[in-house]
PDB file of C-alpha atoms in Angstrom:
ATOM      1  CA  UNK A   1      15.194   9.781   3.190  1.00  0.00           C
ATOM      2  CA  UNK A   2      12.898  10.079  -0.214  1.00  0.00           C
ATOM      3  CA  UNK A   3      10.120  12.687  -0.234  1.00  0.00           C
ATOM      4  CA  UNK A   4       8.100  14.473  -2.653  1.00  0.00           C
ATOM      5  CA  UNK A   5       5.493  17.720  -2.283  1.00  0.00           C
ATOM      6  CA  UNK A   6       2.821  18.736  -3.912  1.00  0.00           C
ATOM      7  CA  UNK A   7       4.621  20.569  -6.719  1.00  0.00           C
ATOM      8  CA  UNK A   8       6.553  17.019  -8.014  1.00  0.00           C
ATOM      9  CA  UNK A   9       9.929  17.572  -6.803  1.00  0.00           C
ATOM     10  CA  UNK A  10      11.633  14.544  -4.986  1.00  0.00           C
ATOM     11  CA  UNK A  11      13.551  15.214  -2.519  1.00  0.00           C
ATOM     12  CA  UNK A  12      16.756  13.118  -0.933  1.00  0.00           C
ATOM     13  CA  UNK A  13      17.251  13.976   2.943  1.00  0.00           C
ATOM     14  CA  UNK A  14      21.202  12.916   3.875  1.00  0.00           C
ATOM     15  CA  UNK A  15      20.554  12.839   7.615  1.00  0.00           C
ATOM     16  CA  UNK A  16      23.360  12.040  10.124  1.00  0.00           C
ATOM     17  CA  UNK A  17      23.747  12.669  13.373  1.00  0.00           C
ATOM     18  CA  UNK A  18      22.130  16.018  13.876  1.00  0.00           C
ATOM     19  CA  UNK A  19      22.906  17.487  10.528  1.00  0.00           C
ATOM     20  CA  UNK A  20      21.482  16.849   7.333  1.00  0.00           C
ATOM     21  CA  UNK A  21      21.934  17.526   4.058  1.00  0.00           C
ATOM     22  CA  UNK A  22      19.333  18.305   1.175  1.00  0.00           C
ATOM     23  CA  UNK A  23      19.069  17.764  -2.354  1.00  0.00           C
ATOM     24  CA  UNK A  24      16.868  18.013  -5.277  1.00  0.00           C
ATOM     25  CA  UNK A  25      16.841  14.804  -7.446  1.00  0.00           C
ATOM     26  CA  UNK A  26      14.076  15.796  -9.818  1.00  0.00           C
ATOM     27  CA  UNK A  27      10.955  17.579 -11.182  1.00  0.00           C
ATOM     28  CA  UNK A  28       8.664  15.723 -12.699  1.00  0.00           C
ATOM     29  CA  UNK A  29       5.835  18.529 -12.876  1.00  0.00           C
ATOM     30  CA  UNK A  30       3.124  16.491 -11.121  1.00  0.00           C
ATOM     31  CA  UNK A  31       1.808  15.774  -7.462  1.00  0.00           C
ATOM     32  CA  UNK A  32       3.746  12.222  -6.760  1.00  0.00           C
ATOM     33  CA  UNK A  33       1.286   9.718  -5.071  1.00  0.00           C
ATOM     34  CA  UNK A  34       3.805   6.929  -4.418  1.00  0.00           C
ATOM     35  CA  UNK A  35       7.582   6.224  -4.035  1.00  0.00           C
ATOM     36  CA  UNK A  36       8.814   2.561  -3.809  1.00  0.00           C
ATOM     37  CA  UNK A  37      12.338   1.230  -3.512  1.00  0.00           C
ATOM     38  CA  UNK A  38      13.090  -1.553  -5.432  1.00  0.00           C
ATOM     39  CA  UNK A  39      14.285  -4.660  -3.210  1.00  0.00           C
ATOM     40  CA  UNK A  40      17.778  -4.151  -3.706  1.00  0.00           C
ATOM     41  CA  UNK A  41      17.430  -0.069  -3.450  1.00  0.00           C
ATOM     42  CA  UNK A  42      18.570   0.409  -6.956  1.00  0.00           C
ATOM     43  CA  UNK A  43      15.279   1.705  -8.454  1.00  0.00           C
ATOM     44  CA  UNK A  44      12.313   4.273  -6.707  1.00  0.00           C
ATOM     45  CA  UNK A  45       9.345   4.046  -8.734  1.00  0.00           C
ATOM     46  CA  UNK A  46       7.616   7.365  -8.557  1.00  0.00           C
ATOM     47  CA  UNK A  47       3.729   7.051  -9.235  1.00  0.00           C
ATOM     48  CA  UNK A  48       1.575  10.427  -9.865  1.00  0.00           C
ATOM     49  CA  UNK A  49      -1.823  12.000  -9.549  1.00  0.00           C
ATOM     50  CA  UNK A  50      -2.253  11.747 -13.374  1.00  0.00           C
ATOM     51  CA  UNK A  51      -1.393   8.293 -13.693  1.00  0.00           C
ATOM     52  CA  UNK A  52       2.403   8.579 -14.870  1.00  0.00           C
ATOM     53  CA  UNK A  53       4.627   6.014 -13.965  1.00  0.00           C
ATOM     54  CA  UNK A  54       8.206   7.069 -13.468  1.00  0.00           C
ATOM     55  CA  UNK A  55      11.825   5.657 -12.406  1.00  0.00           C
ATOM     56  CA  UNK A  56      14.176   6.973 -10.546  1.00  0.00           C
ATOM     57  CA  UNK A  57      17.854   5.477 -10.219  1.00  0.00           C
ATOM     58  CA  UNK A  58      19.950   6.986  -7.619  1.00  0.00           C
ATOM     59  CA  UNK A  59      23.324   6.149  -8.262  1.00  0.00           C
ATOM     60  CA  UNK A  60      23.073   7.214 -11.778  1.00  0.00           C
ATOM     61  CA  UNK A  61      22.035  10.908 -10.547  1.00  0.00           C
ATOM     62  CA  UNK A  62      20.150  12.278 -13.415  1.00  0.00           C
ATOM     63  CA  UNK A  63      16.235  12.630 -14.082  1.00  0.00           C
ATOM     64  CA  UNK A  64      13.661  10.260 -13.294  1.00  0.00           C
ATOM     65  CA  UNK A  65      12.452   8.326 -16.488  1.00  0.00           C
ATOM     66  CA  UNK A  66       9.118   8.516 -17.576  1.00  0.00           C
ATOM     67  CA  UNK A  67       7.752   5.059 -18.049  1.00  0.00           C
ATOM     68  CA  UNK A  68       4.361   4.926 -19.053  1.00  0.00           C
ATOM     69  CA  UNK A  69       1.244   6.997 -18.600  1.00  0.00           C
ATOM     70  CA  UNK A  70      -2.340   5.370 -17.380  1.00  0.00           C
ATOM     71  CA  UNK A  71      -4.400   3.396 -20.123  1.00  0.00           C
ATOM     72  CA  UNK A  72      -7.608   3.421 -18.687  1.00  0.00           C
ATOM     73  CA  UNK A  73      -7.556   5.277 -14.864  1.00  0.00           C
ATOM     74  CA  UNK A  74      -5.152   6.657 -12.784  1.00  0.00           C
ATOM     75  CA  UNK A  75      -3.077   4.304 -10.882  1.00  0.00           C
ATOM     76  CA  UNK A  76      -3.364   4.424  -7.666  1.00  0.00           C
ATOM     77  CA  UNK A  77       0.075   2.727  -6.240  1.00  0.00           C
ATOM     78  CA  UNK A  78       2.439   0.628  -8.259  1.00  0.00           C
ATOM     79  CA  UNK A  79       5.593  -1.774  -6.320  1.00  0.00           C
ATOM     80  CA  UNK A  80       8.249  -4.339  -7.972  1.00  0.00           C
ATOM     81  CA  UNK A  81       7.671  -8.040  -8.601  1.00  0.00           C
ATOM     82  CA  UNK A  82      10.372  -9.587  -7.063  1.00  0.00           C
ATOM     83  CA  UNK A  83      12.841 -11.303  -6.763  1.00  0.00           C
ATOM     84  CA  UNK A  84      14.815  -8.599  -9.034  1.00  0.00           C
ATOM     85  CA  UNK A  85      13.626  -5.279 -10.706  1.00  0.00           C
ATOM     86  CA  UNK A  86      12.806  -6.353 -14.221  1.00  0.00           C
ATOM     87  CA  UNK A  87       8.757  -6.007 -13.673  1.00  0.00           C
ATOM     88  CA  UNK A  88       6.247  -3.744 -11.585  1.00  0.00           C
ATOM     89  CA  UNK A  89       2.617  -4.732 -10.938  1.00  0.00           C
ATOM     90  CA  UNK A  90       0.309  -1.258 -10.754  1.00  0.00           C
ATOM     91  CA  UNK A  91      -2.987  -0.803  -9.477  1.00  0.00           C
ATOM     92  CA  UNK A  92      -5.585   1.360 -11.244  1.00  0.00           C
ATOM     93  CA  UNK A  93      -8.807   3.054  -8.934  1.00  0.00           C
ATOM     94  CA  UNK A  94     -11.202   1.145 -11.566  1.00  0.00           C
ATOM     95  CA  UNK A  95      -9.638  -2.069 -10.719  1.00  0.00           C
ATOM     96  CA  UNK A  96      -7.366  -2.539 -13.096  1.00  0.00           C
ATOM     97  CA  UNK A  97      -4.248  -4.768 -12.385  1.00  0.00           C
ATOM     98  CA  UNK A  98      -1.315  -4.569 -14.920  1.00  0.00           C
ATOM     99  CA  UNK A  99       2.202  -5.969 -15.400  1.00  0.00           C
ATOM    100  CA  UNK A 100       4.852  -4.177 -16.778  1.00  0.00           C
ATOM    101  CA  UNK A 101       8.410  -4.644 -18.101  1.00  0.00           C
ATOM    102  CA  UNK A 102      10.214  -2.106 -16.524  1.00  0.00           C
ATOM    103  CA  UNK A 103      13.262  -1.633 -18.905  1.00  0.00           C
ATOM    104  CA  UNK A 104      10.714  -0.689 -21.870  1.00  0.00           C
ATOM    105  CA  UNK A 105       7.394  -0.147 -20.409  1.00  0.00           C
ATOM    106  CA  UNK A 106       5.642  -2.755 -22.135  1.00  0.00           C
ATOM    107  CA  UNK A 107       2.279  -3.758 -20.453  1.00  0.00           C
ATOM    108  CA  UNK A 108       2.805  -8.211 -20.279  1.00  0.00           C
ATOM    109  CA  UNK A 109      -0.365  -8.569 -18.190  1.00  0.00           C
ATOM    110  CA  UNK A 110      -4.080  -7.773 -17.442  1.00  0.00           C
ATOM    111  CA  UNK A 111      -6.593  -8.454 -15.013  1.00  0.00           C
ATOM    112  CA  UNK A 112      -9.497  -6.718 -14.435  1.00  0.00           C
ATOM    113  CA  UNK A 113     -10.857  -7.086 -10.753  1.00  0.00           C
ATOM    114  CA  UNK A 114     -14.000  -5.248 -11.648  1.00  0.00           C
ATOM    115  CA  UNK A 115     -14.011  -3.556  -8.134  1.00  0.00           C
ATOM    116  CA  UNK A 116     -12.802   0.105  -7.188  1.00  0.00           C
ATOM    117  CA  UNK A 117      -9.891  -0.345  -5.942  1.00  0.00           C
ATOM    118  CA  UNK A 118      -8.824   2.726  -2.364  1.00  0.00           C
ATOM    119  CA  UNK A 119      -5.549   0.445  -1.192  1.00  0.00           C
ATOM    120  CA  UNK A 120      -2.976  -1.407  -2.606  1.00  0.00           C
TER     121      UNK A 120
END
């Protein structure tokens, strides 16, 4: 189990039987809006308040990455293109839609929906 609080830690949650098991996994120093597995469970993609896109990769234990910040509004959610974990589509609250290449954090696509966007 995956949680953040306010503050921008993440949290893992080891839970078995009636005992768990917590750990820190990282700070990132902002409010985290969104977490989302990757299909396989190989990559969480952490989204924040202020629009920064981050990855997290849990067997590898270290930091989460940051990936890109917000061009033109704060995302609001952001979740993997699948099949695989190459790309990510995001979601800004102006509307924005955006593609990205995950391994770099180059933007490949834009569409503008010209709508505020609440959900994704």
């Amino acid at each position: 189990l995956y949680f953040s609080a306010q503050e921008g830690i993440l949290f893992f949650y080891h839970v078995k039987d009636l005992q768990y098991e917590m750990k820190i996994c990282a700070d990132i120093l902002q409010p985290i809006s969104s977490l989302v597995f990757s299909p396989d469970y190989t990559v969480l993609l952490l989204v924040t308040d202020q629009g920064t896109l981050y990855t997290y990769k849990p067997a590898d234990t270290g930091e989460a990455v940051k990936l890109l910040d917000a061009c033109s509004s704060c995302f609001l959610a952001a979740d993997f293109l699948t099949p695989g974990n190459k790309y990510c589509v995001s979601a800004t609250v102006s509307g924005e839609v955006q593609v990205w290449f995950l391994e770099d954090g180059t933007c490949l696509s834009k569409l503008n929906l010209d709508i505020e966007v609440h959900v994704i």
